[in-house]
C-alpha positions as a printed NumPy array, in Angstrom:
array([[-216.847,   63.49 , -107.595],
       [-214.943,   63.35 , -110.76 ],
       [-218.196,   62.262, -112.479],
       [-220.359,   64.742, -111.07 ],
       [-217.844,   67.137, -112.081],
       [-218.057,   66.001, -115.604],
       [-221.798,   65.799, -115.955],
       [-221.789,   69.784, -114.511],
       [-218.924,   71.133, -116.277],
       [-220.166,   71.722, -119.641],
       [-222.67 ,   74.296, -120.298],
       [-222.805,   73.721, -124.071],
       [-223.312,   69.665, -124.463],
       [-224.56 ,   69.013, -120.921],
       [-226.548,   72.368, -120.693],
       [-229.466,   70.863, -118.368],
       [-227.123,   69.32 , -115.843],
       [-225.004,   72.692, -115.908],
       [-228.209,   74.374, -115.058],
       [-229.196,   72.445, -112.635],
       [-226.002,   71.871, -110.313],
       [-224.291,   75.946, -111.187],
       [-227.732,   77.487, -111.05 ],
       [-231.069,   76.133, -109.976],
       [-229.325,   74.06 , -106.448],
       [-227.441,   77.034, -105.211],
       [-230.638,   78.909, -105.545],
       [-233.136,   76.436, -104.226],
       [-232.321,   75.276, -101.184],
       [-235.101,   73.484, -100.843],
       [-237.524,   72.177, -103.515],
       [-239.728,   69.858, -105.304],
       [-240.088,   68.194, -108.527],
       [-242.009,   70.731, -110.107],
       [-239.874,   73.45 , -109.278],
       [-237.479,   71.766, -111.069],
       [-239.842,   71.008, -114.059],
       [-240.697,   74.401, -114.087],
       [-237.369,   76.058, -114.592],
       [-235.896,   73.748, -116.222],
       [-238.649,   74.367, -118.816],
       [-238.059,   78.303, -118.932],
       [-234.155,   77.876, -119.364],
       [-234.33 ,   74.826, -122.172],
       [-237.742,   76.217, -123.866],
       [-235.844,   78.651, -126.356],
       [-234.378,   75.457, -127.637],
       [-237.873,   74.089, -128.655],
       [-240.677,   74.436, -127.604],
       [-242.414,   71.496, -128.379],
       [-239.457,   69.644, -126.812],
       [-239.117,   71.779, -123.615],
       [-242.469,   73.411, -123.041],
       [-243.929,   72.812, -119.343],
       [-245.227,   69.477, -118.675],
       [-243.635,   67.84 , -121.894],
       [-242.394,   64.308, -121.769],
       [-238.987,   65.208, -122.745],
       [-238.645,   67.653, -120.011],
       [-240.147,   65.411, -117.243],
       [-237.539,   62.639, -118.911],
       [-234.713,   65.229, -117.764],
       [-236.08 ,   66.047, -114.599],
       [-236.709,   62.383, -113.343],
       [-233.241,   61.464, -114.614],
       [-231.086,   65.076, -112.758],
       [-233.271,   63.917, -109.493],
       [-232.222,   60.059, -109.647],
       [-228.708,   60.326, -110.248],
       [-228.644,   62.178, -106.947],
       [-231.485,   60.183, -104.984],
       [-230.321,   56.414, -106.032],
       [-228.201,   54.085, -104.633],
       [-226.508,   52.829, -107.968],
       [-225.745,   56.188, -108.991],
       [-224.   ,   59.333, -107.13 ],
       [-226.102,   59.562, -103.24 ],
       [-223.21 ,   58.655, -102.015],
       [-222.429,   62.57 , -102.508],
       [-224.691,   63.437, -100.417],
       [-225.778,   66.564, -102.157],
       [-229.663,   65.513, -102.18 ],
       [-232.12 ,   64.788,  -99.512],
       [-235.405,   63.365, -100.023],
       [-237.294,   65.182,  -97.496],
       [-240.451,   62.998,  -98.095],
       [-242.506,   61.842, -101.277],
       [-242.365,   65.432, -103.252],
       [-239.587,   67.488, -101.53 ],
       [-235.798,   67.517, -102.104],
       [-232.959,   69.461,  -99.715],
       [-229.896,   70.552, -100.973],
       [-226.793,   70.124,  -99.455],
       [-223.735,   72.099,  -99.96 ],
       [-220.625,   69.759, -100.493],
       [-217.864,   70.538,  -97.786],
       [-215.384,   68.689,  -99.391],
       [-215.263,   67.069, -103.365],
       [-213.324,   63.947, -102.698],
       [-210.009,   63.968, -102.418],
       [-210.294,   67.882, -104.359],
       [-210.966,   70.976, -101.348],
       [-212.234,   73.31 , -104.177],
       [-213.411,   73.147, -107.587],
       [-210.332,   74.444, -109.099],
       [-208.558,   71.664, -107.744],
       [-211.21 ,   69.538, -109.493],
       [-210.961,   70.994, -112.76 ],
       [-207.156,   70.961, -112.861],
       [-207.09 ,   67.376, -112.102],
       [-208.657,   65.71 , -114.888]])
């Protein structure tokens, strides 16, 4: 939890992972990978274009990379905040508990 909590925290250096755990997963229940693509590419596009447009490596890069962290064994499933519903589709699950932390203050004022 403590590392998910780092990897979300900061809007500024880790701007897609903020996006995607504060705002897109509260808002999309339920999703696929080019949902993901797709917004991710509208909220990092005024950065570059060339770097974030839709369908650009570097943004595919990011999306593969937010969806694995969640989705593989060596990395944070054990969470439990992602579901692979089949081959395209991802459920989000709201965390009941963070670890040993019962809110996200406690998180933050722990570290």
């Amino acid at each position: 939890w403590f590392m998910h909590h780092q990897l979300s925290a900061d809007p500024e250096n880790a701007e897609a992972w903020h996006f995607f755990v504060k705002s897109f997963l509260p808002k999309n229940k339920t999703f696929t990978k080019k949902d993901l693509q797709n917004q991710l590419a509208m909220k990092m596009m005024p950065h570059s274009e060339k770097h974030f447009r839709k369908g650009s490596p570097m943004n595919t890069r990011i999306t593969n990379k937010l969806l694995e962290c969640y989705t593989k064994p060596e990395a944070l499933v054990d969470l439990g905040i992602l579901n692979v519903t089949d081959e395209k589709n991802f459920e989000f699950n709201e965390p009941s508990l963070l670890g040993p932390w019962k809110t996200p203050d406690d998180l933050a004022s722990n570290y």
